PDB file of C-alpha atoms in Angstrom:
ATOM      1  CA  UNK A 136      18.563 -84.854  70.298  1.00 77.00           C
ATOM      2  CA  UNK A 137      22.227 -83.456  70.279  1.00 85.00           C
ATOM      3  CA  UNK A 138      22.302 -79.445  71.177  1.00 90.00           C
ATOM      4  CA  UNK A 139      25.115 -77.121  72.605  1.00 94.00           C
ATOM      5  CA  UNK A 140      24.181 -74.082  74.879  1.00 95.00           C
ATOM      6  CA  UNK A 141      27.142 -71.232  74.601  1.00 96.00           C
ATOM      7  CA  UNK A 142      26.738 -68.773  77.952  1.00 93.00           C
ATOM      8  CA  UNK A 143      27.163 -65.139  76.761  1.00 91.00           C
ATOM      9  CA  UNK A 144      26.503 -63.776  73.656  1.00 93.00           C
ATOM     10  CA  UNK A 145      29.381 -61.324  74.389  1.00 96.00           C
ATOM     11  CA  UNK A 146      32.314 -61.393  76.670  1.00 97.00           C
ATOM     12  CA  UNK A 147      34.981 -58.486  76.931  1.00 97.00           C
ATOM     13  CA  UNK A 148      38.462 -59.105  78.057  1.00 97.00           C
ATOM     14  CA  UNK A 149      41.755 -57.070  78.247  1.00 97.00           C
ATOM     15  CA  UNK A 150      44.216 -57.719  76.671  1.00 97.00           C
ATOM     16  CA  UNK A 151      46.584 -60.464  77.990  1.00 97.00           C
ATOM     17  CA  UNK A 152      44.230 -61.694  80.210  1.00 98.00           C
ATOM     18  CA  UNK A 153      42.648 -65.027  79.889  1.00 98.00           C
ATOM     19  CA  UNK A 154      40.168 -65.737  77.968  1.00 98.00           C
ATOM     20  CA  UNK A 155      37.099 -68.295  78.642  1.00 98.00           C
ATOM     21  CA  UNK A 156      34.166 -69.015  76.803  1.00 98.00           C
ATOM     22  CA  UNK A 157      31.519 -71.246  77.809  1.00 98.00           C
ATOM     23  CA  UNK A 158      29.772 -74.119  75.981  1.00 97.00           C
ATOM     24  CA  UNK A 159      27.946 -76.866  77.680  1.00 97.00           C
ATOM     25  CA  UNK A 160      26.217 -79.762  75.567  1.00 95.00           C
ATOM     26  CA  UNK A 161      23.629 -82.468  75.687  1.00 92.00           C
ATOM     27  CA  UNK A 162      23.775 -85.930  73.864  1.00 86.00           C
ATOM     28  CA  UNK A 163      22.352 -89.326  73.970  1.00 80.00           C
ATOM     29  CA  UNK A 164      25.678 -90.564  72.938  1.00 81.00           C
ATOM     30  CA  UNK A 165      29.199 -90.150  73.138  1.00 81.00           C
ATOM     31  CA  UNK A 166      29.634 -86.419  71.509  1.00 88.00           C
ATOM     32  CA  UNK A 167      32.050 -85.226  69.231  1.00 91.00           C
ATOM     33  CA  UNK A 168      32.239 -81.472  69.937  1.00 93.00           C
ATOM     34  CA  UNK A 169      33.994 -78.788  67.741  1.00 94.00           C
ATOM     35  CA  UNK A 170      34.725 -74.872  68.317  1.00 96.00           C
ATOM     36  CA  UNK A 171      35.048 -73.197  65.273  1.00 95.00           C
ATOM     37  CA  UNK A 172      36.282 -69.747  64.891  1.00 95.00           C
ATOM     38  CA  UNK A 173      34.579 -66.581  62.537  1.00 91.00           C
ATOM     39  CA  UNK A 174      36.644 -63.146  61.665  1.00 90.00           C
ATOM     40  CA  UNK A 175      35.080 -60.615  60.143  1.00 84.00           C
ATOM     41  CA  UNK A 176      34.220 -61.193  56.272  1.00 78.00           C
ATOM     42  CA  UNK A 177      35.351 -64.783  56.670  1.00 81.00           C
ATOM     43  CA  UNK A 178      34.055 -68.433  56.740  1.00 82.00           C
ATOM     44  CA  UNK A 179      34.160 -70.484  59.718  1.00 88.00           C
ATOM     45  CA  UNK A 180      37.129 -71.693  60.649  1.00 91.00           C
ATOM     46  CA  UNK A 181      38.285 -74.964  62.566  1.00 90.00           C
ATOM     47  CA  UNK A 182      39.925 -73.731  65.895  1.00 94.00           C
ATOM     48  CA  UNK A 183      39.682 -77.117  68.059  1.00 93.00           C
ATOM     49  CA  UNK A 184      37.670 -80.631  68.075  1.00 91.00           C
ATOM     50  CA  UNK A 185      36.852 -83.775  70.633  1.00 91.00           C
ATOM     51  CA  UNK A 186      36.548 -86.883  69.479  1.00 84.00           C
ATOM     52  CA  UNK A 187      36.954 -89.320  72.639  1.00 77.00           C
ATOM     53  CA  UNK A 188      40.459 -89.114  72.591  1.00 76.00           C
ATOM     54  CA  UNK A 189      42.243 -86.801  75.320  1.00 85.00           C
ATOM     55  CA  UNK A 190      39.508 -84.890  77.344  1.00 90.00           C
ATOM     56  CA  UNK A 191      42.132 -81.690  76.867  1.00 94.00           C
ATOM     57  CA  UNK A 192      41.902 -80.959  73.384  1.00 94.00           C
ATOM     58  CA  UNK A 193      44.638 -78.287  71.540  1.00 95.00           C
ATOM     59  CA  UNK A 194      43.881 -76.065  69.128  1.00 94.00           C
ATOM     60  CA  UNK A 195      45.311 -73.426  67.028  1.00 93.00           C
ATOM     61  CA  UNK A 196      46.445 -69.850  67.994  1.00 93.00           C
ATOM     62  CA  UNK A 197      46.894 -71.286  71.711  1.00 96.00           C
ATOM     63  CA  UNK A 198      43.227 -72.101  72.379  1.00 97.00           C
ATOM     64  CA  UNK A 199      42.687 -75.116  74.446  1.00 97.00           C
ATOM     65  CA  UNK A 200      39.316 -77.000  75.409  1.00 97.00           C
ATOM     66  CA  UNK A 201      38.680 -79.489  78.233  1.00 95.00           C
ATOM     67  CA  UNK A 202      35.748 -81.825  77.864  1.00 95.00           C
ATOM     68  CA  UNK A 203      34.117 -82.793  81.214  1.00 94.00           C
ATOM     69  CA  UNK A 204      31.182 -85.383  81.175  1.00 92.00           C
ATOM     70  CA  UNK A 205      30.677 -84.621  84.674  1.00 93.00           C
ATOM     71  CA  UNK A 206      29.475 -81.079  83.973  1.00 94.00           C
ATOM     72  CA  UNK A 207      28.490 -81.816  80.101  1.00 94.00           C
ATOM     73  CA  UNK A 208      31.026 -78.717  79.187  1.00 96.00           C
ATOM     74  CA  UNK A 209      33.635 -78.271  76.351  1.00 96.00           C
ATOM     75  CA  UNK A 210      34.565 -74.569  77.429  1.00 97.00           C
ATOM     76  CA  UNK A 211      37.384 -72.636  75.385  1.00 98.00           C
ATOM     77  CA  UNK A 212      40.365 -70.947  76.818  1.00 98.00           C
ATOM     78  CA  UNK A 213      43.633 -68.820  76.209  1.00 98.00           C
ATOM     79  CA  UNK A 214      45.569 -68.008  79.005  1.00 97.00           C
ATOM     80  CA  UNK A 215      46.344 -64.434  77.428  1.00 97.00           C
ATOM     81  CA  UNK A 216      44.271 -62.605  75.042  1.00 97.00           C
ATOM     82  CA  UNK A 217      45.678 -60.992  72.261  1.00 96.00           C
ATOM     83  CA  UNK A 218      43.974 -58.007  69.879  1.00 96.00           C
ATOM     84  CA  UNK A 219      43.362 -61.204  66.836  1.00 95.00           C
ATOM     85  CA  UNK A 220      41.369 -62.920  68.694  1.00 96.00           C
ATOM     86  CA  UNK A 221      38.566 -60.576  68.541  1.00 96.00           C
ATOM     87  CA  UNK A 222      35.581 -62.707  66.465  1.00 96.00           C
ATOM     88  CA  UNK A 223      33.055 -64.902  66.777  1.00 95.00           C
ATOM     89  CA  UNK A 224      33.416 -68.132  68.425  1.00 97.00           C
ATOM     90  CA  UNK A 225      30.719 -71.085  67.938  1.00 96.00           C
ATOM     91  CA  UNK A 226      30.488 -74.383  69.735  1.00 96.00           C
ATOM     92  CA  UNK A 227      28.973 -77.010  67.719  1.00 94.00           C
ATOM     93  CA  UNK A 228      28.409 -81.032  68.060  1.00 92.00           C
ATOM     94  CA  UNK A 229      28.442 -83.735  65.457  1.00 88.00           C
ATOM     95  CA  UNK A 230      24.931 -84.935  64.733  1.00 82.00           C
ATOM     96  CA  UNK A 231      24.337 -87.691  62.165  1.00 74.00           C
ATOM     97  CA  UNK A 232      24.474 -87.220  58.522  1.00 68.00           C
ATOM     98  CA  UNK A 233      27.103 -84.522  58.635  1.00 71.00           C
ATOM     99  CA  UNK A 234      24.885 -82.429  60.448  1.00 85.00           C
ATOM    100  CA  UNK A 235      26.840 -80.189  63.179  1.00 90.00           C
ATOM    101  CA  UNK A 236      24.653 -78.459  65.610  1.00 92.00           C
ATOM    102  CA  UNK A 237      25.728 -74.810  66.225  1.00 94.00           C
ATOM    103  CA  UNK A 238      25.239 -73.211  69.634  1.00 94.00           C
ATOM    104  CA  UNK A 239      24.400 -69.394  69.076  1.00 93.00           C
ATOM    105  CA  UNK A 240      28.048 -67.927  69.226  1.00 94.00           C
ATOM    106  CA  UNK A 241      30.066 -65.964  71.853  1.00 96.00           C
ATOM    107  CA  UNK A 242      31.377 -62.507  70.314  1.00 96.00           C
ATOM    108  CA  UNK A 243      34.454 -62.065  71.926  1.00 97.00           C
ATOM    109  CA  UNK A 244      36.215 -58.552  72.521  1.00 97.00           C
ATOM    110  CA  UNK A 245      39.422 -57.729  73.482  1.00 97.00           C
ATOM    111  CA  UNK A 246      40.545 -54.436  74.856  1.00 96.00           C
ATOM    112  CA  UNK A 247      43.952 -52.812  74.641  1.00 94.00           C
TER     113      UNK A 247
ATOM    114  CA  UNK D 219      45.421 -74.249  53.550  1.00 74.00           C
ATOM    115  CA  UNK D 220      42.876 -74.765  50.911  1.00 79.00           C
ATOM    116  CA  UNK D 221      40.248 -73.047  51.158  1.00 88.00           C
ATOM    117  CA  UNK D 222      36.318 -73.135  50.253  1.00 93.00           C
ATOM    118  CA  UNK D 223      35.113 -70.218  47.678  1.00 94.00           C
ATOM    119  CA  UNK D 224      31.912 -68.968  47.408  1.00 95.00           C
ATOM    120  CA  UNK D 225      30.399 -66.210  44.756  1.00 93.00           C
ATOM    121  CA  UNK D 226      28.801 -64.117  45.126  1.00 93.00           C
ATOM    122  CA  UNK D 227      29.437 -62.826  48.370  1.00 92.00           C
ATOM    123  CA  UNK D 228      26.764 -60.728  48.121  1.00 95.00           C
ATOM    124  CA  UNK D 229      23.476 -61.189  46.428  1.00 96.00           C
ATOM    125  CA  UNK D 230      20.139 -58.875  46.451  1.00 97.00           C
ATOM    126  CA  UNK D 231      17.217 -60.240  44.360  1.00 97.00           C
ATOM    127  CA  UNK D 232      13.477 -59.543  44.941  1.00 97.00           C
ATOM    128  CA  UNK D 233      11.107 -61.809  46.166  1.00 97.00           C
ATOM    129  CA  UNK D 234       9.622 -64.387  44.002  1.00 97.00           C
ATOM    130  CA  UNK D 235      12.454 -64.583  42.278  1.00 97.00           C
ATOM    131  CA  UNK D 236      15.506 -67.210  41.626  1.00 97.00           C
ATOM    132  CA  UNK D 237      18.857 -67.695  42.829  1.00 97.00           C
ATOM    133  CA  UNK D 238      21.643 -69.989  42.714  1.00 97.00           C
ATOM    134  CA  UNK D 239      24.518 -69.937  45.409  1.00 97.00           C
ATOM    135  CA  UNK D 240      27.620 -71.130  44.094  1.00 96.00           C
ATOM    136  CA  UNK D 241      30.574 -72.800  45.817  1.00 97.00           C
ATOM    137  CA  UNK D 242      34.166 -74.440  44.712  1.00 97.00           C
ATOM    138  CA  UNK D 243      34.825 -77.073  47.624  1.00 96.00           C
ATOM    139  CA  UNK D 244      38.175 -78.418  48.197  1.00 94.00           C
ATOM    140  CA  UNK D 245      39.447 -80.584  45.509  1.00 91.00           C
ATOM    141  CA  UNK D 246      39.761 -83.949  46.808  1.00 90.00           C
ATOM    142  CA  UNK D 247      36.902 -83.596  49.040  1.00 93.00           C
ATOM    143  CA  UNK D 248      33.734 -85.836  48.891  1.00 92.00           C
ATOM    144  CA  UNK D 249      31.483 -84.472  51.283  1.00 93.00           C
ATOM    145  CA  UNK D 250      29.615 -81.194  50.353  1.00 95.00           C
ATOM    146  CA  UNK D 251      27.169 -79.405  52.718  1.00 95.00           C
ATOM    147  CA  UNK D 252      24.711 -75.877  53.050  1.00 97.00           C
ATOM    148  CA  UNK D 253      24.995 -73.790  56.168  1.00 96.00           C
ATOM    149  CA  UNK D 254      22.967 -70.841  56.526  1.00 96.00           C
ATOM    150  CA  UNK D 255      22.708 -67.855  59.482  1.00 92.00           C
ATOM    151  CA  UNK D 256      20.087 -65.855  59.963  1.00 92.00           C
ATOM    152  CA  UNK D 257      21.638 -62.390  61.347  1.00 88.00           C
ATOM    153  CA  UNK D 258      21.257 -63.129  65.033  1.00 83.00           C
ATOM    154  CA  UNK D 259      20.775 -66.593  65.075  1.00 86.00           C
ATOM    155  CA  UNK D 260      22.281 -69.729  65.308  1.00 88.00           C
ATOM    156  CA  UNK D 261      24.149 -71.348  62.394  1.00 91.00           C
ATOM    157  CA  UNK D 262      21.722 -73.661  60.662  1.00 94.00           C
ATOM    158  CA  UNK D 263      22.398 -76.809  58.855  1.00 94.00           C
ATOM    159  CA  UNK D 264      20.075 -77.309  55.619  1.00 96.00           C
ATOM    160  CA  UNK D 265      21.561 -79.998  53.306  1.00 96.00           C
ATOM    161  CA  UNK D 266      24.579 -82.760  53.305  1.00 94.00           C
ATOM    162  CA  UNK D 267      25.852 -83.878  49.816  1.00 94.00           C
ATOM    163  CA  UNK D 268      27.711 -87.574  48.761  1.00 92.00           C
ATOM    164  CA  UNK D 269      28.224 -89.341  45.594  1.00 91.00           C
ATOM    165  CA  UNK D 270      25.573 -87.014  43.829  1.00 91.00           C
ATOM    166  CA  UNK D 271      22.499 -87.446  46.594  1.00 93.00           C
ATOM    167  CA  UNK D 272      21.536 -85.706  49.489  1.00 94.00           C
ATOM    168  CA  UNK D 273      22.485 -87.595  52.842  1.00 92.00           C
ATOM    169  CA  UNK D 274      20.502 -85.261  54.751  1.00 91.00           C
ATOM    170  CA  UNK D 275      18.380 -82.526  54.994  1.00 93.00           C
ATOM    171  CA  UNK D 276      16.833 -80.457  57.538  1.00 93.00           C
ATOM    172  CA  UNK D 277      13.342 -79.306  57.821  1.00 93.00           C
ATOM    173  CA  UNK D 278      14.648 -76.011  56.246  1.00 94.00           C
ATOM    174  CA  UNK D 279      15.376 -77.723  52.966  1.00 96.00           C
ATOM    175  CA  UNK D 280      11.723 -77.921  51.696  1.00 94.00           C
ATOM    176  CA  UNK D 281      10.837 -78.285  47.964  1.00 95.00           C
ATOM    177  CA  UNK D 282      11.821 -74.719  47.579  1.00 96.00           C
ATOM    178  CA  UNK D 283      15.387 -75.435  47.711  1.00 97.00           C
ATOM    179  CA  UNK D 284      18.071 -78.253  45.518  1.00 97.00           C
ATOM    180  CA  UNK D 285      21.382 -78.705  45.413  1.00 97.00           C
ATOM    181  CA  UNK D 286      23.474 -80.039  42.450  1.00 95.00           C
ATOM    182  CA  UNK D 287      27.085 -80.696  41.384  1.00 93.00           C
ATOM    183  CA  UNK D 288      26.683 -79.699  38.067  1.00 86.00           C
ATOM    184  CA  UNK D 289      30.091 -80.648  36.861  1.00 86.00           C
ATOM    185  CA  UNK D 290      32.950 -82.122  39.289  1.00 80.00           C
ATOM    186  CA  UNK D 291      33.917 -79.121  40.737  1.00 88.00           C
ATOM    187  CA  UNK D 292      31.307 -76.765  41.924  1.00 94.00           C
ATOM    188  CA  UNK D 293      28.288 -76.846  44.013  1.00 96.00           C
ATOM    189  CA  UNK D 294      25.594 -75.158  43.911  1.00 97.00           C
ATOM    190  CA  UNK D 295      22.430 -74.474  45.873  1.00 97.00           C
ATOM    191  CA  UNK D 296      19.332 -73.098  44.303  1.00 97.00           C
ATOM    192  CA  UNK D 297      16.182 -71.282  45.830  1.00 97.00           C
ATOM    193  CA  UNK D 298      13.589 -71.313  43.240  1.00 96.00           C
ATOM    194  CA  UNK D 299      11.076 -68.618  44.754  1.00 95.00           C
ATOM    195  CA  UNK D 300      13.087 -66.705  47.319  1.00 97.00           C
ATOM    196  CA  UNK D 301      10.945 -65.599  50.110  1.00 96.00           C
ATOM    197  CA  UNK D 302      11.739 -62.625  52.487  1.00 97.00           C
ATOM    198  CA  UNK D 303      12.692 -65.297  55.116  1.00 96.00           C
ATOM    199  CA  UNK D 304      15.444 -66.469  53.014  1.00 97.00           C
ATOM    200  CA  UNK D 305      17.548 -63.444  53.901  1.00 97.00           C
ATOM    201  CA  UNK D 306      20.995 -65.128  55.755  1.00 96.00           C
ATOM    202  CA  UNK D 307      24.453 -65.698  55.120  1.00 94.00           C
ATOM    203  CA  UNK D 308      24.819 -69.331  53.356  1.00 97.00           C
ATOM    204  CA  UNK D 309      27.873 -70.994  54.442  1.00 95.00           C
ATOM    205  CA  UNK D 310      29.378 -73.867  51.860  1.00 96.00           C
ATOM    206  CA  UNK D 311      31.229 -76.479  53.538  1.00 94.00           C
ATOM    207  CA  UNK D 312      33.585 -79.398  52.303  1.00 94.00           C
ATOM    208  CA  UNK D 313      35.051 -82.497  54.012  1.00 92.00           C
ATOM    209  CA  UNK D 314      37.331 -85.604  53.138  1.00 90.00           C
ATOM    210  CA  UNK D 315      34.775 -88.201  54.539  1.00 86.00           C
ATOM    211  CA  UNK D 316      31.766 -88.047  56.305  1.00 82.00           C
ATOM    212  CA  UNK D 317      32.596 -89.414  59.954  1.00 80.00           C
ATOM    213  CA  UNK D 318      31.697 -87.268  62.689  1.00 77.00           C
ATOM    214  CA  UNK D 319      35.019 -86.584  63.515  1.00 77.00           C
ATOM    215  CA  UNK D 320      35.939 -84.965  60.279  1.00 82.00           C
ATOM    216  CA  UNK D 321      37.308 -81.579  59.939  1.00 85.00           C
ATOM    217  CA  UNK D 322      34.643 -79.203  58.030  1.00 88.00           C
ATOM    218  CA  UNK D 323      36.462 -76.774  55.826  1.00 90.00           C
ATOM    219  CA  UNK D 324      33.735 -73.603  55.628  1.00 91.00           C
ATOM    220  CA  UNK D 325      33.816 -70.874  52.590  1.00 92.00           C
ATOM    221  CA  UNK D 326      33.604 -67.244  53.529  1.00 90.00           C
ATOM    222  CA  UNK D 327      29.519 -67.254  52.614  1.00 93.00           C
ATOM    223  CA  UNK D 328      27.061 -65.488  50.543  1.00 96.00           C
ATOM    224  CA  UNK D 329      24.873 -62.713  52.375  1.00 95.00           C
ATOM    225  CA  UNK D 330      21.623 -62.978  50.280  1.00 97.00           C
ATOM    226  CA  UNK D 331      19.258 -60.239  51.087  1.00 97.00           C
ATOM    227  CA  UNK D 332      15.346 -60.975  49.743  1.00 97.00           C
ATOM    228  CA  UNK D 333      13.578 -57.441  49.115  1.00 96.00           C
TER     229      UNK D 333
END
């Protein structure tokens, strides 16, 4: 069975330092893996995704994820945080059936 | 970017009772799905939605629960006897197709609170 672990419930960063949160998976088969991205009072939102392609995957608002089989991780960076990007950040892989597994979110917080 | 709406976005009813959870995917989308959150817990997949049937459903989605597309554009998920453990935040989701490398387009949710 597919499942993604996310490492801290909460990490803290200043501002304009980098930012990296943590996500390692387990599959049976080649995963696709997704972070998605929740502000306050909003739905989730698509930041990044894998799909077997390039093992560095880009996102939007400068995030970028690296997938390593090696170490079954698909962690999230920014090289500099910046006061938006205080949310919620899940990790999630593609199950069957249009089922994505959710890990149980990183809160991210970024101090001035 | 199109977007996903859900009403209510919040609902209180008492237990025993029914509700329906309503959600306007994306137009041209085909795919329709039910996410729900329990505060402090994971984000749960219940139900997956194509061509009028379910595709899938999780052990969540007992007989308690049903989905329906009532009429081309919205979708709706119904809890006939709402339960205290029913309390979450139901995500609606839409995609184009249903591969797993398809982009998931979430609404904003619907915090239901069972009394």
């Amino acid at each position: 069975a597919q499942s993604v672990t996310q490492l801290g419930s909460h990490v803290s960063v200043s501002e304009g330092a980098l930012v990296l949160l943590r996500c390692n998976y387990s599959s049976s088969v080649p995963p696709y893996l997704f972070w998605y991205v929740q502000y306050p009072n909003q739905g989730l939102q698509l930041l990044l995704k894998y799909t077997s392609a390039a093992t560095l995957v880009k996102g939007i608002n400068g995030f970028e994820a690296e997938f390593k089989k090696s170490e079954t991780s698909f962690h999230l960076t920014k090289p500099s945080a910046h006061m938006s990007d205080a949310a919620e950040y899940f990790c999630a892989v593609y199950n069957q059936g249009g089922k994505l597994i959710f890990g149980q979110g990183t809160e991210l917080s970024v101090k001035p | 970017e199109p977007e996903v709406t859900q009403t209510p976005s919040h609902q209180v009813t008492q237990m025993g009772q029914e509700v329906i959870l309503r959600c306007v995917p994306i137009s041209n989308h085909l795919y329709f799905y039910w996410y729900r959150q329990i505060l402090g817990q994971k984000v749960e997949f219940l139900v997956s939605f194509y061509n009028n049937e379910i595709s899938e459903k999780s052990e969540i989605f007992d007989d308690q629960f049903s989905v329906e597309r009532p009429d081309g554009s919205n979708f709706t998920l119904k809890i006939r006897s709402t339960k205290l453990e029913d309390s979450a935040m139901y995500f609606c989701a839409s995609s184009e197709g249903g591969q797993g490398n398809e982009k998931l387009f979430f609404g904003s949710g619907t915090q239901l609170s069972v009394l």
